[in-house]
Amino acid sequence: MNRKPNLKDVAQLAGVSAITVSRVLTNPEKVSDKLRHQVETAIEELGYIRNHAASALASNRSGVLAVIIPSLSNIVFNEVLQGVYSAVKQHQLQVILGDCHYSPLEEEKLITTLLSQSPEGMILTGTDQTDYAKRLLKNAGIPVVQLMELTEQPIDLNIGFSHLAAGLDMTTHLLQQGYRKLGFIGARMDPRTQQRLIGFKQAIAAWPDACQSYVMTTPQSSSIKLGGQLLQAVLAESAGQCDAVFCCNDDLALGALFESKRMNLRVPQDLAICGFNDLEASALVEPGISSVASPRFEMGKQAVELLVARSKGEAVPTAPIDVGYQIIRRAST
Amino acid sequence: MNRKPNLKDVAQLAGVSAITVSRVLTNPEKVSDKLRHQVETAIEELGYIRNHAASALASNRSGVLAVIIPSLSNIVFNEVLQGVYSAVKQHQLQVILGDCHYSPLEEEKLITTLLSQSPEGMILTGTDQTDYAKRLLKNAGIPVVQLMELTEQPIDLNIGFSHLAAGLDMTTHLLQQGYRKLGFIGARMDPRTQQRLIGFKQAIAAWPDACQSYVMTTPQSSSIKLGGQLLQAVLAESAGQCDAVFCCNDDLALGALFESKRMNLRVPQDLAICGFNDLEASALVEPGISSVASPRFEMGKQAVELLVARSKGEAVPTAPIDVGYQIIRRAST
DNA sequence: ATGAAAGCGCTAACAC
DNA sequence: GTGTTAGCGCTTTCAT
């Protein structure tokens, strides 16, 4: 016999019926000590591993959690993922991960693919799914979490924070520090980055004194190097007048900082720099870069907990959950 | 009717048999244009999504690829993952990912879990699986790739490079630059890091002139901050004599560089610093940090291609594939 | 506490 | 090119 052993093989060897073996696997406490031991021995001897597809089909429970992030290379989503993985362990769930490359259309396609695995829940990043995707998800009858940002009309559950408010607060901080010629550099410009830019503009509009703003964005994906290039662009655009730059993330901010040093600009005297996401490096470079911190790991974890609770039919908050953010002030501003 | 539509529902609506619908889904070219169109319309109308568990059970093909990495938070494995994901797309495979936290025992447990999904292949990081895990994998009868480092006795397929040789080359580079009091700082100390350390020691042993070495390692996980702390430790141990540090990765190297600046040590005059992995930041800090580059994305990609080829029964190289590495010399050394 | 029978939704193998 | 039949390996339901 060379094929993989199945339940029947184990049952036969243990001298019990298939269903008893199944019980040992899922509800060991429902089987007598004696039989359980016989079965466990047989399983070990045969090296039996339960066939997940058959199990899922018969029980109508896949044990799968679908997760879609916009980018595998952005460390920010990686941290969310870590939270997700830390939480699924306790719940015997397998994660199926998709990377939609910031594209709602690709996300829609991924959703159909992932739905075919009959996931018991789905975690999405952001709130800009296509209408068709939203319909699919509502029809799927599984709990869905939209993560990272807030929306008035969630598909189902929603956990995040306001990127607009964070952008506004950080910009206000720059203004309070006395800077009046503010640059904004942004890459990729996904919905959350755009919210930050809106916050930036609102803060400037709301400020009583006169101030200048110079916005420089690119659809290119973000990198440290790009931060240096965009800083140059903003300085050129402002004819060197710009005295503070709001970088839409910490990678750009690091690049801007390194570039400033190469140009012998003093930070924060000649130029203030702030970022977003509060990566480890931002705290450790000289000067430390002011940034916006948010509980990414926790968001991922909480999304899973919420999903699981909902699956069990427990009552869960259906209103968006605002996890907040924190403006971290450092020497760069 | 509120339950999810199945093949039969689609077939009935389209006025065909179930198998025809199945064919439209998997081999559209085997169905006449007319019927195919009818079926596609019915699928759309019902919002039908194929049940993966049933499909996998009946066809004995799961469409799943299992991947285990030692850490989700280490960007290095992330890049490998990106390679993996970039390749699976073309092959209609879903990735199931496990994080074994650098523990062979946890890896063993993960392997059993992941095997229950009947994956069509498995990608593992490194070569230090438990004996039981190796047996399980051999019995599973699926192609397995051990990635990142090389081994004489692979479980099945093997793609990687010699971390020992890379460590040796980089250390020799330091010696060639005239440094004679070499520090080694290492965190986590997984098998690959240990190989780098062995290379470090071999290079020193092989060098004709007298030289000193100071090795400082910790089981803690690596971070930028830790790099600064370990640098302090090495300087203390060497009574300030150490004139070059080999950092087992670029995070530590960055931390060491930032710390050197705080201590007003000139790099590379007072202290040379080199890292491993060649992260983006290493090229952009001032001075740039010398490092070891390796084709991580490509390794991930190649692993998938190899696995798929093997699954199809194509001939694939069974000998380890050495993808090599590159010593990147920058101003820090 | 244990088992027998039925069936989950799909596809392989074989007809036609 | 299309359909029929059988069965993948497991769990549900119901009986004992």
PDB file of C-alpha atoms in Angstrom, chain B residues 98-215:
ATOM      1  CA  GLY B  98       3.692  29.822   8.013  1.00  0.00           C
ATOM      2  CA  ASP B  99       6.051  31.692  10.326  1.00  0.00           C
ATOM      3  CA  CYS B 100       8.107  29.295  12.434  1.00  0.00           C
ATOM      4  CA  HIS B 101       9.880  31.960  14.508  1.00  0.00           C
ATOM      5  CA  TYR B 102      13.278  30.458  13.796  1.00  0.00           C
ATOM      6  CA  SER B 103      12.301  27.287  15.645  1.00  0.00           C
ATOM      7  CA  PRO B 104      12.747  23.887  13.986  1.00  0.00           C
ATOM      8  CA  LEU B 105      10.183  22.440  16.374  1.00  0.00           C
ATOM      9  CA  GLU B 106       7.623  25.031  15.497  1.00  0.00           C
ATOM     10  CA  GLU B 107       8.518  24.418  11.885  1.00  0.00           C
ATOM     11  CA  GLU B 108       7.842  20.719  12.322  1.00  0.00           C
ATOM     12  CA  LYS B 109       4.421  21.479  13.735  1.00  0.00           C
ATOM     13  CA  LEU B 110       3.715  23.874  10.920  1.00  0.00           C
ATOM     14  CA  ILE B 111       4.716  21.283   8.380  1.00  0.00           C
ATOM     15  CA  THR B 112       2.127  18.840   9.678  1.00  0.00           C
ATOM     16  CA  THR B 113      -0.498  21.562   9.649  1.00  0.00           C
ATOM     17  CA  LEU B 114       0.373  22.683   6.168  1.00  0.00           C
ATOM     18  CA  LEU B 115       0.619  19.146   4.821  1.00  0.00           C
ATOM     19  CA  SER B 116      -3.011  18.628   5.766  1.00  0.00           C
ATOM     20  CA  GLN B 117      -3.856  21.129   3.055  1.00  0.00           C
ATOM     21  CA  SER B 118      -2.326  18.697   0.562  1.00  0.00           C
ATOM     22  CA  PRO B 119      -0.046  21.342  -0.895  1.00  0.00           C
ATOM     23  CA  GLU B 120       1.439  20.620  -4.281  1.00  0.00           C
ATOM     24  CA  GLY B 121       4.826  21.745  -3.055  1.00  0.00           C
ATOM     25  CA  MET B 122       6.571  23.177  -0.055  1.00  0.00           C
ATOM     26  CA  ILE B 123       9.196  25.876   0.313  1.00  0.00           C
ATOM     27  CA  LEU B 124      11.255  25.872   3.478  1.00  0.00           C
ATOM     28  CA  THR B 125      13.845  28.322   4.691  1.00  0.00           C
ATOM     29  CA  GLY B 126      17.221  26.895   5.567  1.00  0.00           C
ATOM     30  CA  THR B 127      18.289  23.345   5.981  1.00  0.00           C
ATOM     31  CA  ASP B 128      17.946  22.545   9.667  1.00  0.00           C
ATOM     32  CA  GLN B 129      14.621  20.757   9.737  1.00  0.00           C
ATOM     33  CA  THR B 130      14.019  18.102  12.378  1.00  0.00           C
ATOM     34  CA  ASP B 131      14.470  14.500  11.360  1.00  0.00           C
ATOM     35  CA  TYR B 132      10.777  13.858  11.831  1.00  0.00           C
ATOM     36  CA  ALA B 133       9.934  16.807   9.608  1.00  0.00           C
ATOM     37  CA  LYS B 134      12.232  15.480   6.930  1.00  0.00           C
ATOM     38  CA  ARG B 135      10.555  12.092   7.085  1.00  0.00           C
ATOM     39  CA  LEU B 136       7.121  13.627   6.861  1.00  0.00           C
ATOM     40  CA  LEU B 137       8.137  15.568   3.801  1.00  0.00           C
ATOM     41  CA  LYS B 138       9.683  12.617   2.078  1.00  0.00           C
ATOM     42  CA  ASN B 139       6.540  10.597   2.691  1.00  0.00           C
ATOM     43  CA  ALA B 140       4.330  13.389   1.476  1.00  0.00           C
ATOM     44  CA  GLY B 141       5.541  12.768  -2.028  1.00  0.00           C
ATOM     45  CA  ILE B 142       5.550  16.432  -2.977  1.00  0.00           C
ATOM     46  CA  PRO B 143       8.441  18.511  -4.227  1.00  0.00           C
ATOM     47  CA  VAL B 144      10.227  20.445  -1.510  1.00  0.00           C
ATOM     48  CA  VAL B 145      12.650  23.329  -1.841  1.00  0.00           C
ATOM     49  CA  GLN B 146      15.059  24.283   0.905  1.00  0.00           C
ATOM     50  CA  LEU B 147      15.850  27.914   0.306  1.00  0.00           C
ATOM     51  CA  MET B 148      18.481  30.492   1.246  1.00  0.00           C
ATOM     52  CA  GLU B 149      21.442  28.288   2.091  1.00  0.00           C
ATOM     53  CA  LEU B 150      23.118  25.248   0.587  1.00  0.00           C
ATOM     54  CA  THR B 151      23.304  21.723   1.897  1.00  0.00           C
ATOM     55  CA  GLU B 152      25.011  18.564   0.794  1.00  0.00           C
ATOM     56  CA  GLN B 153      21.960  16.477   1.527  1.00  0.00           C
ATOM     57  CA  PRO B 154      18.833  18.277   0.494  1.00  0.00           C
ATOM     58  CA  ILE B 155      15.456  16.785   1.278  1.00  0.00           C
ATOM     59  CA  ASP B 156      14.639  17.316  -2.374  1.00  0.00           C
ATOM     60  CA  LEU B 157      15.522  20.570  -4.126  1.00  0.00           C
ATOM     61  CA  ASN B 158      17.870  23.235  -2.838  1.00  0.00           C
ATOM     62  CA  ILE B 159      18.507  26.836  -3.819  1.00  0.00           C
ATOM     63  CA  GLY B 160      20.742  29.231  -1.926  1.00  0.00           C
ATOM     64  CA  PHE B 161      24.233  30.457  -1.415  1.00  0.00           C
ATOM     65  CA  SER B 162      27.073  29.908   1.011  1.00  0.00           C
ATOM     66  CA  HIS B 163      26.801  32.221   3.973  1.00  0.00           C
ATOM     67  CA  LEU B 164      30.126  30.908   5.165  1.00  0.00           C
ATOM     68  CA  ALA B 165      31.871  31.919   1.957  1.00  0.00           C
ATOM     69  CA  ALA B 166      30.168  35.307   2.014  1.00  0.00           C
ATOM     70  CA  GLY B 167      31.248  35.905   5.611  1.00  0.00           C
ATOM     71  CA  LEU B 168      34.738  34.835   4.738  1.00  0.00           C
ATOM     72  CA  ASP B 169      34.948  37.101   1.697  1.00  0.00           C
ATOM     73  CA  MET B 170      33.638  40.116   3.509  1.00  0.00           C
ATOM     74  CA  THR B 171      36.039  39.600   6.394  1.00  0.00           C
ATOM     75  CA  THR B 172      38.921  39.202   3.970  1.00  0.00           C
ATOM     76  CA  HIS B 173      37.882  42.478   2.419  1.00  0.00           C
ATOM     77  CA  LEU B 174      38.200  44.155   5.841  1.00  0.00           C
ATOM     78  CA  LEU B 175      41.633  42.606   6.301  1.00  0.00           C
ATOM     79  CA  GLN B 176      42.695  43.741   2.861  1.00  0.00           C
ATOM     80  CA  GLN B 177      41.674  47.259   3.755  1.00  0.00           C
ATOM     81  CA  GLY B 178      44.215  47.094   6.542  1.00  0.00           C
ATOM     82  CA  TYR B 179      41.965  46.537   9.526  1.00  0.00           C
ATOM     83  CA  ARG B 180      43.428  44.108  12.051  1.00  0.00           C
ATOM     84  CA  LYS B 181      41.218  44.302  15.121  1.00  0.00           C
ATOM     85  CA  LEU B 182      37.942  42.973  13.910  1.00  0.00           C
ATOM     86  CA  GLY B 183      34.706  42.833  15.821  1.00  0.00           C
ATOM     87  CA  PHE B 184      31.761  40.613  14.913  1.00  0.00           C
ATOM     88  CA  ILE B 185      28.323  41.529  16.186  1.00  0.00           C
ATOM     89  CA  GLY B 186      25.461  39.138  15.701  1.00  0.00           C
ATOM     90  CA  ALA B 187      21.877  38.879  16.834  1.00  0.00           C
ATOM     91  CA  ARG B 188      19.440  35.966  16.735  1.00  0.00           C
ATOM     92  CA  MET B 189      22.216  33.693  15.505  1.00  0.00           C
ATOM     93  CA  ASP B 190      20.175  31.481  13.257  1.00  0.00           C
ATOM     94  CA  PRO B 191      22.071  28.838  11.231  1.00  0.00           C
ATOM     95  CA  ARG B 192      22.874  31.253   8.426  1.00  0.00           C
ATOM     96  CA  THR B 193      24.241  33.859  10.800  1.00  0.00           C
ATOM     97  CA  GLN B 194      26.350  31.182  12.407  1.00  0.00           C
ATOM     98  CA  GLN B 195      27.776  30.279   9.037  1.00  0.00           C
ATOM     99  CA  ARG B 196      28.739  33.901   8.529  1.00  0.00           C
ATOM    100  CA  LEU B 197      30.529  33.860  11.858  1.00  0.00           C
ATOM    101  CA  ILE B 198      32.409  30.715  10.903  1.00  0.00           C
ATOM    102  CA  GLY B 199      33.450  32.449   7.698  1.00  0.00           C
ATOM    103  CA  PHE B 200      34.599  35.424   9.744  1.00  0.00           C
ATOM    104  CA  LYS B 201      36.753  33.212  11.929  1.00  0.00           C
ATOM    105  CA  GLN B 202      38.169  31.276   9.002  1.00  0.00           C
ATOM    106  CA  ALA B 203      39.187  34.462   7.228  1.00  0.00           C
ATOM    107  CA  ILE B 204      41.035  35.650  10.297  1.00  0.00           C
ATOM    108  CA  ALA B 205      42.682  32.294  10.846  1.00  0.00           C
ATOM    109  CA  ALA B 206      43.821  32.234   7.240  1.00  0.00           C
ATOM    110  CA  TRP B 207      45.279  35.722   7.259  1.00  0.00           C
ATOM    111  CA  PRO B 208      49.106  35.772   7.438  1.00  0.00           C
ATOM    112  CA  ASP B 209      49.447  38.783   9.763  1.00  0.00           C
ATOM    113  CA  ALA B 210      48.463  38.820  13.393  1.00  0.00           C
ATOM    114  CA  CYS B 211      44.987  40.087  14.062  1.00  0.00           C
ATOM    115  CA  GLN B 212      42.538  40.329  16.896  1.00  0.00           C
ATOM    116  CA  SER B 213      38.902  39.401  16.911  1.00  0.00           C
ATOM    117  CA  TYR B 214      36.083  40.271  19.276  1.00  0.00           C
ATOM    118  CA  VAL B 215      32.840  38.377  18.883  1.00  0.00           C
TER     119      VAL B 215
END
